[in-house]
Coordinates of C-alpha atoms in Angstrom, one line a residue:
Chain A
M74 CA 75.9 -1.4 -60.3
R75 CA 78.0 -3.0 -58.3
G76 CA 77.2 -5.4 -55.2
K77 CA 76.6 -2.6 -52.5
D78 CA 75.1 -0.5 -54.4
L79 CA 72.6 -2.9 -55.5
E80 CA 72.0 -3.6 -52.2
G81 CA 71.3 -0.1 -51.3
M82 CA 68.5 -0.2 -54.4
A83 CA 66.8 -2.4 -53.2
R84 CA 66.4 -1.3 -49.4
R85 CA 65.6 2.2 -51.0
I86 CA 63.0 0.2 -53.4
R87 CA 61.5 -1.9 -50.5
G88 CA 61.5 1.3 -48.5
K89 CA 59.6 3.5 -50.9
V90 CA 57.6 0.7 -51.6
I91 CA 56.0 0.2 -48.1
E92 CA 55.5 4.2 -48.1
M93 CA 53.2 4.1 -51.3
S94 CA 51.0 1.0 -50.0
H95 CA 50.5 2.8 -46.5
R96 CA 50.4 7.1 -48.2
A97 CA 47.6 5.3 -50.7
E98 CA 45.8 2.2 -48.9
T99 CA 46.6 0.0 -51.3
P100 CA 47.6 -4.1 -50.8
H101 CA 49.6 -7.0 -52.4
L102 CA 52.6 -4.7 -50.5
G103 CA 54.2 -8.7 -50.0
S104 CA 53.7 -9.5 -53.3
A105 CA 55.4 -6.4 -54.5
L106 CA 58.3 -6.8 -51.5
S107 CA 58.8 -10.6 -52.5
C108 CA 60.2 -9.6 -56.2
V109 CA 61.7 -6.0 -55.2
D110 CA 65.6 -8.0 -55.4
I111 CA 64.5 -9.6 -58.7
L112 CA 63.9 -5.7 -60.2
T113 CA 67.2 -4.4 -59.2
A114 CA 69.1 -6.9 -60.5
A115 CA 67.5 -6.3 -63.9
Y116 CA 66.8 -2.5 -63.6
G117 CA 70.8 -1.9 -62.1
S118 CA 72.7 -4.8 -63.9
V119 CA 71.1 -6.1 -66.7
L120 CA 69.1 -4.8 -69.0
R121 CA 70.1 -2.8 -71.6
I122 CA 67.7 0.0 -71.1
D123 CA 68.6 3.8 -71.1
P124 CA 66.3 5.8 -69.3
G125 CA 66.8 8.7 -71.7
A126 CA 65.7 6.3 -74.7
P127 CA 62.8 4.3 -73.0
A128 CA 61.3 3.3 -75.9
D129 CA 64.9 2.8 -78.0
P130 CA 63.5 -0.3 -80.5
G131 CA 67.2 -2.0 -79.4
R132 CA 66.4 -2.4 -76.0
D133 CA 65.7 -5.3 -73.5
R134 CA 62.5 -5.9 -72.7
F135 CA 61.0 -6.3 -69.1
I136 CA 57.5 -7.0 -68.7
L137 CA 56.2 -7.1 -64.9
S138 CA 53.6 -9.4 -65.3
K139 CA 53.0 -9.9 -61.9
G140 CA 51.2 -6.4 -62.0
H141 CA 49.9 -6.1 -58.4
A142 CA 53.4 -5.3 -57.6
A143 CA 53.3 -2.5 -59.0
T144 CA 54.4 -0.6 -56.6
A145 CA 58.0 -2.0 -56.8
L146 CA 58.4 -1.5 -60.9
Y147 CA 57.4 2.0 -60.3
A148 CA 60.4 3.0 -57.5
A149 CA 62.3 0.5 -59.4
L150 CA 61.9 2.3 -62.8
A151 CA 62.0 6.1 -60.8
F152 CA 65.4 5.5 -59.5
H153 CA 66.8 4.4 -61.7
G154 CA 66.0 7.8 -63.9
F155 CA 63.1 6.5 -65.9
F156 CA 60.6 9.9 -64.5
P157 CA 61.0 12.2 -61.8
E158 CA 60.5 10.4 -57.8
S159 CA 58.4 13.0 -56.9
L160 CA 55.9 11.3 -59.0
L161 CA 56.3 8.1 -57.0
D162 CA 54.3 10.4 -54.4
T163 CA 51.1 11.0 -56.7
Y164 CA 51.4 6.8 -56.6
A165 CA 47.1 6.1 -56.8
S166 CA 45.5 8.8 -56.1
H167 CA 43.4 11.4 -57.8
G168 CA 45.0 12.6 -61.0
S169 CA 48.2 10.7 -60.9
R170 CA 49.1 8.6 -63.9
L171 CA 50.1 5.7 -61.7
E172 CA 47.7 3.2 -60.6
E173 CA 47.1 0.3 -58.6
H174 CA 48.5 -2.3 -61.7
P175 CA 50.9 -0.8 -64.4
T176 CA 48.7 0.7 -67.8
P177 CA 50.8 1.0 -70.8
N178 CA 52.6 4.4 -71.5
C179 CA 51.6 5.9 -67.5
V180 CA 55.2 6.7 -67.2
P181 CA 58.4 5.7 -69.4
G182 CA 59.0 2.4 -69.1
V183 CA 56.0 0.4 -68.6
E184 CA 55.9 -1.6 -71.8
A185 CA 52.1 -3.7 -71.0
A186 CA 48.8 -3.5 -69.4
T187 CA 49.6 -5.6 -66.4
G188 CA 47.6 -6.6 -63.7
S189 CA 45.3 -9.2 -65.5
L190 CA 47.3 -12.5 -64.3
G191 CA 49.0 -14.9 -67.0
H192 CA 49.7 -12.2 -69.9
G193 CA 53.4 -11.3 -69.9
L194 CA 54.7 -14.2 -71.0
P195 CA 52.2 -14.9 -74.0
L196 CA 53.0 -11.2 -74.9
G197 CA 56.9 -11.4 -74.1
L198 CA 57.1 -14.5 -76.7
G199 CA 55.4 -12.8 -79.1
M200 CA 57.8 -9.8 -78.5
A201 CA 60.7 -12.8 -78.6
L202 CA 59.4 -13.6 -81.8
A203 CA 59.5 -10.3 -83.5
S204 CA 63.2 -9.6 -82.6
R205 CA 64.4 -13.2 -84.3
I206 CA 62.6 -11.4 -87.8
Q207 CA 64.0 -7.8 -88.0
E208 CA 67.2 -9.5 -86.6
R209 CA 67.8 -7.3 -83.3
P210 CA 69.2 -8.9 -80.8
Y211 CA 67.4 -7.4 -77.6
R212 CA 65.7 -9.8 -74.8
V213 CA 62.3 -10.5 -73.0
Y214 CA 62.5 -10.6 -68.9
V215 CA 59.3 -11.6 -68.1
T216 CA 58.9 -11.6 -64.8
M217 CA 55.6 -13.6 -62.9
S218 CA 54.2 -14.1 -59.7
D219 CA 53.9 -18.4 -59.0
G220 CA 50.0 -18.2 -58.8
E221 CA 50.3 -16.5 -62.3
C222 CA 51.5 -20.1 -62.7
N223 CA 47.3 -21.3 -62.2
E224 CA 46.8 -19.5 -65.5
G225 CA 46.6 -21.9 -68.1
S226 CA 47.4 -19.1 -70.7
S227 CA 51.0 -19.3 -69.4
W228 CA 51.5 -22.7 -69.9
E229 CA 50.0 -22.2 -73.4
A230 CA 53.1 -19.0 -73.8
A231 CA 55.5 -22.0 -72.0
M232 CA 54.7 -25.3 -74.6
M233 CA 54.9 -22.6 -77.8
A234 CA 58.4 -20.9 -76.7
P235 CA 60.4 -24.1 -77.4
A236 CA 58.6 -25.2 -79.8
Q237 CA 59.8 -21.9 -82.0
G238 CA 63.2 -22.5 -80.4
V239 CA 62.6 -19.1 -79.2
V240 CA 66.1 -18.5 -77.2
N241 CA 66.2 -14.5 -76.2
L242 CA 62.6 -14.8 -73.7
C243 CA 63.5 -15.5 -70.2
A244 CA 60.6 -16.3 -67.4
I245 CA 61.7 -14.9 -63.8
V246 CA 59.1 -16.9 -61.9
D247 CA 59.1 -15.0 -58.5
F248 CA 58.2 -18.2 -56.3
N249 CA 57.2 -17.0 -52.7
R250 CA 55.6 -19.6 -52.6
W251 CA 51.9 -17.9 -51.2
Q252 CA 49.0 -16.7 -53.5
A253 CA 45.9 -14.4 -52.4
T254 CA 44.4 -16.9 -50.4
G255 CA 45.9 -19.9 -49.9
R256 CA 49.9 -22.2 -50.2
S257 CA 50.7 -21.8 -54.0
C258 CA 51.5 -25.6 -53.7
E259 CA 48.0 -26.7 -52.7
V260 CA 45.8 -24.8 -54.2
M261 CA 47.0 -26.1 -57.2
A262 CA 49.6 -29.0 -57.9
L263 CA 52.7 -26.1 -58.9
C264 CA 55.6 -28.3 -56.8
P265 CA 58.0 -29.1 -58.7
L266 CA 57.7 -25.7 -60.5
R267 CA 61.4 -25.8 -61.9
E268 CA 60.9 -29.5 -63.1
K269 CA 57.7 -28.2 -64.7
W270 CA 59.0 -25.5 -67.1
Q271 CA 62.2 -28.0 -67.4
A272 CA 59.8 -30.9 -69.0
F273 CA 58.0 -27.8 -71.0
G274 CA 61.4 -27.6 -72.9
W275 CA 63.2 -24.4 -70.8
S276 CA 66.2 -24.0 -69.8
A277 CA 65.6 -24.0 -66.1
T278 CA 67.6 -23.4 -63.2
E279 CA 66.4 -22.4 -59.6
V280 CA 68.0 -19.7 -57.5
D281 CA 67.6 -17.5 -54.3
G282 CA 65.9 -15.0 -55.3
H283 CA 67.1 -12.1 -52.7
D284 CA 70.9 -13.0 -54.2
V285 CA 70.5 -9.9 -56.5
K286 CA 74.4 -10.8 -57.2
A287 CA 73.3 -14.7 -57.9
L288 CA 70.1 -13.5 -60.2
A289 CA 71.5 -11.4 -62.3
E290 CA 74.6 -13.5 -63.2
L291 CA 72.0 -15.8 -64.7
M292 CA 69.4 -12.8 -66.4
Q293 CA 72.7 -12.2 -68.1
R294 CA 73.8 -15.3 -69.5
V295 CA 70.5 -15.3 -72.2
P296 CA 70.3 -16.4 -74.0
D297 CA 72.8 -19.5 -72.6
G298 CA 73.5 -21.8 -75.1
S299 CA 70.8 -24.5 -74.6
G300 CA 68.9 -23.2 -77.3
K301 CA 65.8 -23.3 -75.1
P302 CA 64.2 -20.8 -73.3
V303 CA 65.3 -19.8 -69.8
A304 CA 63.4 -19.9 -66.8
I305 CA 64.9 -18.5 -63.5
I306 CA 62.5 -20.4 -60.6
A307 CA 63.4 -17.2 -58.2
N308 CA 62.8 -18.7 -54.3
T309 CA 61.7 -15.7 -52.3
V310 CA 60.0 -14.7 -49.6
K311 CA 56.7 -12.6 -49.4
G312 CA 57.2 -9.4 -47.4
K313 CA 61.2 -10.3 -47.9
G314 CA 62.9 -7.6 -45.5
V315 CA 60.6 -6.5 -42.6
S316 CA 61.0 -9.5 -40.4
F317 CA 56.9 -8.8 -38.9
M318 CA 55.7 -8.7 -43.0
E319 CA 57.5 -12.2 -43.8
D320 CA 56.4 -14.8 -45.3
D321 CA 52.8 -13.7 -43.8
N322 CA 50.4 -13.8 -46.1
N323 CA 48.5 -11.4 -44.8
W324 CA 50.0 -8.7 -46.0
H325 CA 49.5 -9.8 -49.3
Y326 CA 45.6 -7.4 -48.3
R327 CA 47.5 -5.0 -45.5
V328 CA 47.8 -1.9 -45.2
P329 CA 50.9 -0.5 -43.2
T330 CA 50.2 1.4 -39.8
A331 CA 53.0 4.5 -39.6
D332 CA 54.0 3.1 -36.9
E333 CA 54.6 0.2 -38.7
L334 CA 55.6 1.8 -41.4
S335 CA 58.2 3.5 -39.4
A336 CA 59.6 0.6 -37.5
A337 CA 59.6 -0.8 -41.1
R338 CA 62.5 1.4 -42.3
K339 CA 63.9 1.6 -39.3
E340 CA 64.3 -2.2 -40.3
L341 CA 66.4 -1.2 -43.4
G342 CA 67.8 0.6 -42.9
L343 CA 66.6 3.8 -43.9
S344 CA 65.4 6.2 -41.1
Chain B
M154 CA 34.1 -10.0 -112.3
A155 CA 33.5 -12.0 -109.4
P156 CA 32.8 -15.5 -109.6
A157 CA 28.8 -17.3 -108.7
S158 CA 29.9 -17.9 -105.6
S159 CA 33.0 -17.7 -102.9
R160 CA 34.7 -18.7 -100.1
M161 CA 35.1 -15.3 -97.9
R162 CA 38.0 -17.0 -96.5
D163 CA 39.7 -17.8 -99.6
V164 CA 39.2 -14.3 -101.2
F165 CA 40.1 -12.9 -97.7
L166 CA 43.8 -15.3 -96.9
A167 CA 44.0 -14.5 -100.8
S168 CA 44.9 -10.8 -100.3
V169 CA 46.8 -11.5 -97.2
L170 CA 49.2 -14.1 -99.3
A171 CA 49.7 -11.4 -102.2
R172 CA 50.5 -9.0 -99.6
M173 CA 53.1 -11.1 -97.7
K174 CA 55.7 -10.8 -100.7
T175 CA 55.6 -7.1 -100.2
D176 CA 55.2 -6.5 -97.1
R177 CA 57.8 -7.8 -94.9
R178 CA 55.5 -6.0 -92.1
L179 CA 52.5 -8.5 -92.4
F180 CA 52.4 -11.4 -89.3
F181 CA 49.9 -14.4 -89.9
L182 CA 49.6 -16.2 -86.8
S183 CA 46.5 -19.3 -86.6
A184 CA 45.4 -21.3 -83.7
D185 CA 45.7 -24.5 -85.7
F186 CA 43.1 -23.7 -88.1
G187 CA 44.1 -24.0 -92.2
S188 CA 42.3 -23.8 -95.5
P189 CA 44.3 -24.2 -98.7
V190 CA 45.2 -20.5 -99.4
L191 CA 47.1 -20.9 -95.7
D192 CA 49.1 -23.9 -96.7
V193 CA 50.7 -21.7 -99.2
V194 CA 51.4 -18.8 -97.0
A195 CA 53.1 -21.5 -94.5
R196 CA 54.9 -23.3 -96.8
D197 CA 56.0 -20.2 -99.0
Y198 CA 56.7 -17.7 -95.8
P199 CA 57.5 -19.7 -93.0
D200 CA 59.4 -16.8 -90.8
R201 CA 56.5 -14.8 -90.5
F202 CA 53.4 -17.7 -90.1
I203 CA 52.9 -19.3 -86.5
N204 CA 50.2 -22.0 -86.0
V205 CA 50.4 -20.9 -82.2
G206 CA 48.5 -24.3 -81.1
I207 CA 45.2 -24.7 -80.2
A208 CA 45.2 -21.9 -77.7
E209 CA 43.1 -19.0 -78.5
Q210 CA 44.6 -16.6 -75.7
N211 CA 48.3 -17.4 -76.9
L212 CA 46.9 -16.1 -80.1
I213 CA 45.8 -13.0 -79.2
N214 CA 48.7 -12.1 -77.1
V215 CA 51.3 -13.5 -79.0
A216 CA 50.1 -11.3 -81.6
T217 CA 50.0 -7.6 -79.8
G218 CA 54.0 -8.5 -78.8
L219 CA 54.3 -8.8 -82.7
A220 CA 52.2 -5.2 -83.1
L221 CA 54.3 -4.1 -80.4
E222 CA 57.2 -4.7 -82.6
G223 CA 55.7 -3.3 -85.9
F224 CA 54.2 -6.3 -87.4
V225 CA 51.0 -6.3 -89.1
V226 CA 49.2 -9.6 -87.1
V227 CA 46.1 -11.5 -89.3
A228 CA 44.5 -13.6 -86.0
Y229 CA 42.7 -16.1 -87.6
A230 CA 41.0 -19.3 -85.8
I231 CA 37.0 -20.0 -85.7
A232 CA 34.8 -17.9 -84.7
P233 CA 33.2 -18.7 -81.8
F234 CA 36.4 -20.0 -79.7
L235 CA 38.5 -16.8 -81.6
S236 CA 36.1 -14.2 -79.8
M237 CA 35.0 -15.9 -76.9
R238 CA 37.9 -18.3 -75.2
C239 CA 40.2 -15.0 -74.7
Y240 CA 37.9 -12.4 -74.8
E241 CA 39.5 -11.4 -71.7
Q242 CA 42.5 -11.2 -73.8
I243 CA 41.6 -9.3 -76.6
R244 CA 40.1 -7.3 -73.7
V245 CA 43.4 -6.1 -71.9
N246 CA 45.6 -5.9 -75.1
L247 CA 43.7 -5.1 -78.1
G248 CA 40.9 -2.3 -76.0
I249 CA 42.9 -1.4 -73.5
L250 CA 46.5 -1.4 -74.8
S251 CA 45.4 -0.1 -78.2
Q252 CA 44.1 3.0 -77.1
V253 CA 47.6 3.9 -76.2
R254 CA 49.6 2.0 -78.5
P255 CA 49.2 1.6 -82.0
L256 CA 49.1 -2.0 -83.1
N257 CA 47.3 -3.5 -85.9
V258 CA 46.2 -7.2 -85.2
N259 CA 43.4 -8.3 -87.7
M260 CA 41.4 -11.0 -85.7
V261 CA 39.6 -13.5 -87.9
G262 CA 37.3 -15.7 -86.7
V263 CA 35.4 -18.0 -90.1
G264 CA 31.6 -19.6 -88.7
A265 CA 29.6 -16.8 -89.1
G266 CA 26.2 -17.2 -87.3
L267 CA 24.7 -20.2 -88.1
S268 CA 26.9 -20.7 -90.9
Y269 CA 28.9 -24.2 -88.9
D270 CA 24.9 -25.3 -89.0
V271 CA 25.2 -29.4 -88.2
S272 CA 28.7 -28.6 -86.2
G273 CA 26.1 -27.3 -83.0
P274 CA 25.7 -24.2 -80.7
T275 CA 29.3 -25.2 -79.8
H276 CA 30.7 -23.6 -83.1
Q277 CA 27.9 -21.3 -83.8
A278 CA 28.2 -17.4 -83.6
L279 CA 25.8 -16.3 -82.2
E280 CA 27.4 -13.3 -79.8
D281 CA 30.3 -12.0 -81.1
L282 CA 29.5 -9.2 -82.8
S283 CA 27.7 -7.8 -79.6
I284 CA 30.5 -8.9 -77.3
M285 CA 33.0 -7.3 -79.8
R286 CA 30.9 -4.1 -80.5
T287 CA 31.1 -4.0 -76.6
L288 CA 34.5 -3.3 -76.7
P289 CA 35.7 0.5 -77.5
N290 CA 39.0 0.5 -79.9
V291 CA 38.0 -2.8 -81.6
E292 CA 36.5 -2.7 -85.4
V293 CA 33.9 -5.3 -86.1
L294 CA 33.5 -5.9 -89.7
S295 CA 31.3 -8.1 -91.5
P296 CA 31.1 -9.0 -95.4
A297 CA 28.3 -10.6 -97.2
D298 CA 30.5 -12.3 -100.0
G299 CA 33.8 -12.8 -101.1
A300 CA 34.4 -9.6 -102.8
S301 CA 33.5 -7.6 -100.0
A302 CA 35.8 -9.7 -97.9
G303 CA 38.8 -8.8 -100.0
A304 CA 38.2 -5.4 -100.1
I305 CA 37.9 -5.5 -95.6
A306 CA 41.1 -8.0 -96.3
E307 CA 43.0 -4.6 -97.6
Y308 CA 41.4 -1.9 -95.9
C309 CA 42.2 -4.4 -92.9
L310 CA 46.7 -4.3 -93.9
E311 CA 46.3 -0.4 -94.7
H312 CA 44.5 0.7 -91.6
S313 CA 45.8 0.3 -88.1
G314 CA 43.7 -1.0 -85.1
P315 CA 42.1 -4.2 -83.4
K316 CA 39.7 -5.4 -85.6
Y317 CA 37.6 -8.5 -86.0
V318 CA 36.7 -9.8 -89.0
R319 CA 33.3 -12.4 -89.4
L320 CA 33.4 -14.8 -92.1
D321 CA 31.2 -16.8 -93.2
G322 CA 31.7 -20.5 -93.4
K323 CA 30.2 -21.3 -96.6
P324 CA 30.7 -20.2 -99.8
L325 CA 28.0 -17.7 -100.8
A326 CA 26.8 -16.4 -104.2
S327 CA 28.6 -13.2 -105.4
L328 CA 27.2 -9.9 -104.7
Y329 CA 29.4 -7.2 -105.6
E330 CA 31.3 -7.0 -108.8
T331 CA 34.5 -6.7 -106.9
G332 CA 36.0 -5.4 -104.1
A333 CA 36.6 -2.1 -105.8
A334 CA 32.5 -1.1 -105.1
V335 CA 32.6 -1.8 -100.7
N336 CA 33.7 1.2 -99.1
V337 CA 35.0 0.0 -95.7
E338 CA 35.5 3.4 -94.6
M339 CA 31.7 4.1 -95.1
G340 CA 30.5 1.3 -93.4
F341 CA 27.1 0.1 -95.6
H342 CA 26.1 -0.3 -98.9
E343 CA 22.6 0.8 -100.0
W344 CA 22.1 -2.5 -102.4
R345 CA 18.3 -1.0 -103.1
R346 CA 16.6 2.5 -102.6
G347 CA 13.1 2.8 -102.2
T348 CA 10.3 4.5 -99.7
D349 CA 8.5 2.2 -97.8
V350 CA 10.8 -0.1 -95.2
C351 CA 14.4 -0.7 -95.2
L352 CA 16.0 -3.7 -94.5
V353 CA 19.1 -3.2 -93.1
A354 CA 21.3 -6.6 -92.9
T355 CA 24.9 -8.2 -92.3
G356 CA 26.6 -10.5 -93.3
Y357 CA 24.7 -13.8 -94.6
M358 CA 21.7 -11.9 -94.1
V359 CA 22.0 -8.9 -97.0
H360 CA 21.4 -12.3 -99.6
T361 CA 18.0 -13.6 -97.5
A362 CA 17.3 -8.9 -97.3
L363 CA 17.7 -9.3 -101.4
K364 CA 15.4 -11.7 -101.9
A365 CA 12.6 -10.8 -99.3
A366 CA 12.9 -7.1 -101.1
Q367 CA 11.7 -9.1 -104.0
I368 CA 8.5 -10.5 -102.6
L369 CA 7.7 -7.1 -101.6
E370 CA 8.5 -5.0 -104.7
A371 CA 5.9 -7.7 -106.7
E372 CA 3.9 -6.6 -104.4
N373 CA 4.3 -2.9 -105.2
L374 CA 5.6 -2.6 -102.4
S375 CA 9.3 0.0 -102.0
V376 CA 11.8 -1.6 -100.1
G377 CA 15.6 -0.3 -100.0
V378 CA 18.3 -3.2 -98.3
V379 CA 21.4 -1.8 -96.5
D380 CA 24.5 -3.9 -96.3
M381 CA 25.9 -2.8 -93.0
F382 CA 29.5 -4.6 -92.9
A383 CA 31.3 -2.6 -90.3
L384 CA 28.8 -2.5 -86.9
S385 CA 31.6 0.0 -84.9
K386 CA 33.0 2.5 -87.7
Y387 CA 30.5 3.6 -89.7
K388 CA 29.8 6.8 -91.1
A389 CA 27.1 7.4 -89.1
S390 CA 25.8 11.1 -90.6
E391 CA 25.8 9.4 -94.1
L392 CA 23.5 6.0 -92.8
S393 CA 21.2 8.4 -91.3
D394 CA 20.5 10.1 -94.2
V395 CA 19.8 7.4 -96.3
L396 CA 17.3 5.9 -93.7
G397 CA 16.0 8.7 -92.8
H398 CA 13.4 8.9 -95.8
Y399 CA 11.8 5.4 -94.6
Q400 CA 8.6 5.2 -92.4
T401 CA 10.2 1.4 -91.1
V402 CA 13.5 -0.1 -90.5
I403 CA 14.0 -3.4 -90.3
T404 CA 17.5 -4.6 -88.6
I405 CA 18.1 -8.3 -89.9
E406 CA 21.2 -10.5 -88.5
E407 CA 22.2 -14.2 -87.2
G408 CA 22.9 -13.3 -84.1
F409 CA 21.3 -13.1 -81.2
V410 CA 18.5 -10.5 -81.3
G411 CA 18.8 -7.3 -79.0
K412 CA 22.0 -7.7 -77.2
G413 CA 23.6 -5.1 -79.1
G414 CA 24.2 -6.4 -82.5
L415 CA 23.0 -4.7 -85.5
D416 CA 20.1 -3.7 -84.2
A417 CA 22.1 -1.6 -81.2
C418 CA 24.4 -0.1 -83.9
L419 CA 21.4 1.0 -86.3
N420 CA 19.9 2.8 -82.5
E421 CA 22.8 4.0 -81.7
A422 CA 23.0 5.8 -86.0
L423 CA 19.4 7.1 -85.7
G424 CA 18.9 7.9 -82.0
A425 CA 19.3 11.5 -82.8
R426 CA 17.1 11.4 -85.4
G427 CA 13.9 10.5 -83.3
G428 CA 10.6 8.8 -84.1
Q429 CA 12.0 6.8 -86.9
R430 CA 11.1 3.0 -85.7
V431 CA 13.5 0.7 -86.0
H432 CA 12.3 -3.5 -85.8
A433 CA 15.3 -6.1 -84.8
L434 CA 14.8 -9.2 -86.6
G435 CA 17.6 -12.1 -85.3
L436 CA 17.4 -15.3 -83.6
P437 CA 15.8 -16.0 -80.5
S438 CA 18.1 -15.7 -76.4
R439 CA 18.7 -19.4 -76.8
Y440 CA 20.3 -22.0 -77.6
S441 CA 19.7 -24.5 -80.7
F442 CA 20.3 -28.4 -80.1
R443 CA 18.1 -29.8 -83.2
V444 CA 20.7 -30.6 -86.0
G445 CA 18.9 -28.5 -89.5
D446 CA 20.8 -27.1 -92.4
R447 CA 21.6 -23.3 -92.3
D448 CA 18.4 -22.2 -94.2
E449 CA 16.3 -24.4 -92.2
M450 CA 17.2 -22.9 -88.7
L451 CA 16.6 -19.8 -89.9
R452 CA 13.2 -19.9 -91.5
D453 CA 12.9 -21.8 -87.9
S454 CA 13.4 -18.5 -86.3
G455 CA 11.3 -16.2 -88.8
L456 CA 14.5 -15.1 -90.0
G457 CA 13.8 -16.8 -93.9
E458 CA 12.8 -14.1 -96.6
V459 CA 9.5 -15.0 -96.2
S460 CA 8.8 -14.4 -92.5
I461 CA 10.9 -11.6 -93.3
A462 CA 8.8 -9.7 -95.9
A463 CA 5.7 -10.8 -93.7
K464 CA 7.5 -8.6 -90.8
A465 CA 7.4 -6.2 -93.1
R466 CA 3.8 -5.7 -94.5
E467 CA 3.1 -5.9 -90.6
C468 CA 4.9 -3.4 -89.8
L469 CA 3.9 -1.1 -92.7
R470 CA 0.0 -1.5 -91.1
R471 CA 0.9 -0.3 -87.8

């Protein structure tokens, strides 16, 4: 997709995510909005994956380790043709395949059961190791939250990947600086985050996590020639895209009213 | 012909090593835990052996990632750490995910029950049978000697699905002549047939049960002994048939009693029949900080052969 199309896609995903949260009365809207541009870059321009053959062994793997942002993943997958968009309207309703946290095989394109934090990176590491032995040059992208970097299991994998010389693994941290109940650099000594990944042996870069083009360029350069796994620290704003939600952590749990939904859609140029 | 005694770990790993050569899909992960056979695996198959570090959570998820890509994975660690340090990883990846994605991950834990006796309660595994049995989709396997450990190894590598294999930490006397005598899919083996009482045991306690049966036999009591080596997937109706004619069934496990381990397994299997009494023997629900050797600790908890024989007599008098 081109720049303008990508931007339009990001706005569509945001609008849908807000609508799904409103309709199903589910939380984590701020967390979903902060990673929309990462998903847009991934599915719109980086991933070598065919929605018509989502289980192709040669595909790039994408794991949304921050499973609580599932609405953004579902919307991105539907808008890229992995499953009919009408399924999004069933989200979190009785009998639907779309749960609040993605379950494996719920829809094509979902690689793992996420939602419990700290699972995606070691899982992706296993997949990346498999590609090397099977000589299938796919890449594995794991999108994590900054809060998820609280989990020790994330760092177990972070230490192991460089030791194994894994280069086709890319961790993208959606660094929106909030976790459920506080600032992520205050709850734990998370900062300086890029330097931490670097010290763990990763090729770590910071980027504006809402600049789809810049994100896509970095993600496309995996492996990046450094001989190390790649960490992208995506500086983001929680609730990005809607003025009254941006950087307001109430939207970790708040559900938008009908008025707020229409105001948000208007801001996004969708009404 | 089996040797007089062997380490389950050695027999299990020898099976794995032999398969590494012929099966390119086999991948071995260790959480910084070794053995002489494993040194050979690491040396000969460096591309399919990884020490994931002292990091059990990592062990389970990396194993799952490899299994999703088609590898048959052995994940090897000390039993209490393998079963408890990363329980939620096991639940999410091997319990939940495996229900919809075929996965062959074999968690192999060494240190069943009190086998790491002087290491203390941090290294003993008294909860693993019950917590692993709680998980849907995870098979629980508990061999009693080297040959049965070897048979279970072959079964694990051939059958998909997540499994927890509980291996003893000490060399144990051989019971089975060869692994071929062990029908893993049946889930149990009838060692002796009797009429009065049947002792159903798992792991090391099978050895003790056989000794207790000898004591009782000398008193003209007719005693059966069953080795229950599969605790979640077994042929329940066949087991029920074997146990059906006994007045009394006594379960014996080297784990906390009444917590969902072997005793619960037998209650499940015999529940439908009704009327039959299952008496459960195992360790009391408290940790022991007294240093002692395994048999001494077991005797202190009423799990020596003399106490077991006494319990059987008591049950029969009722």
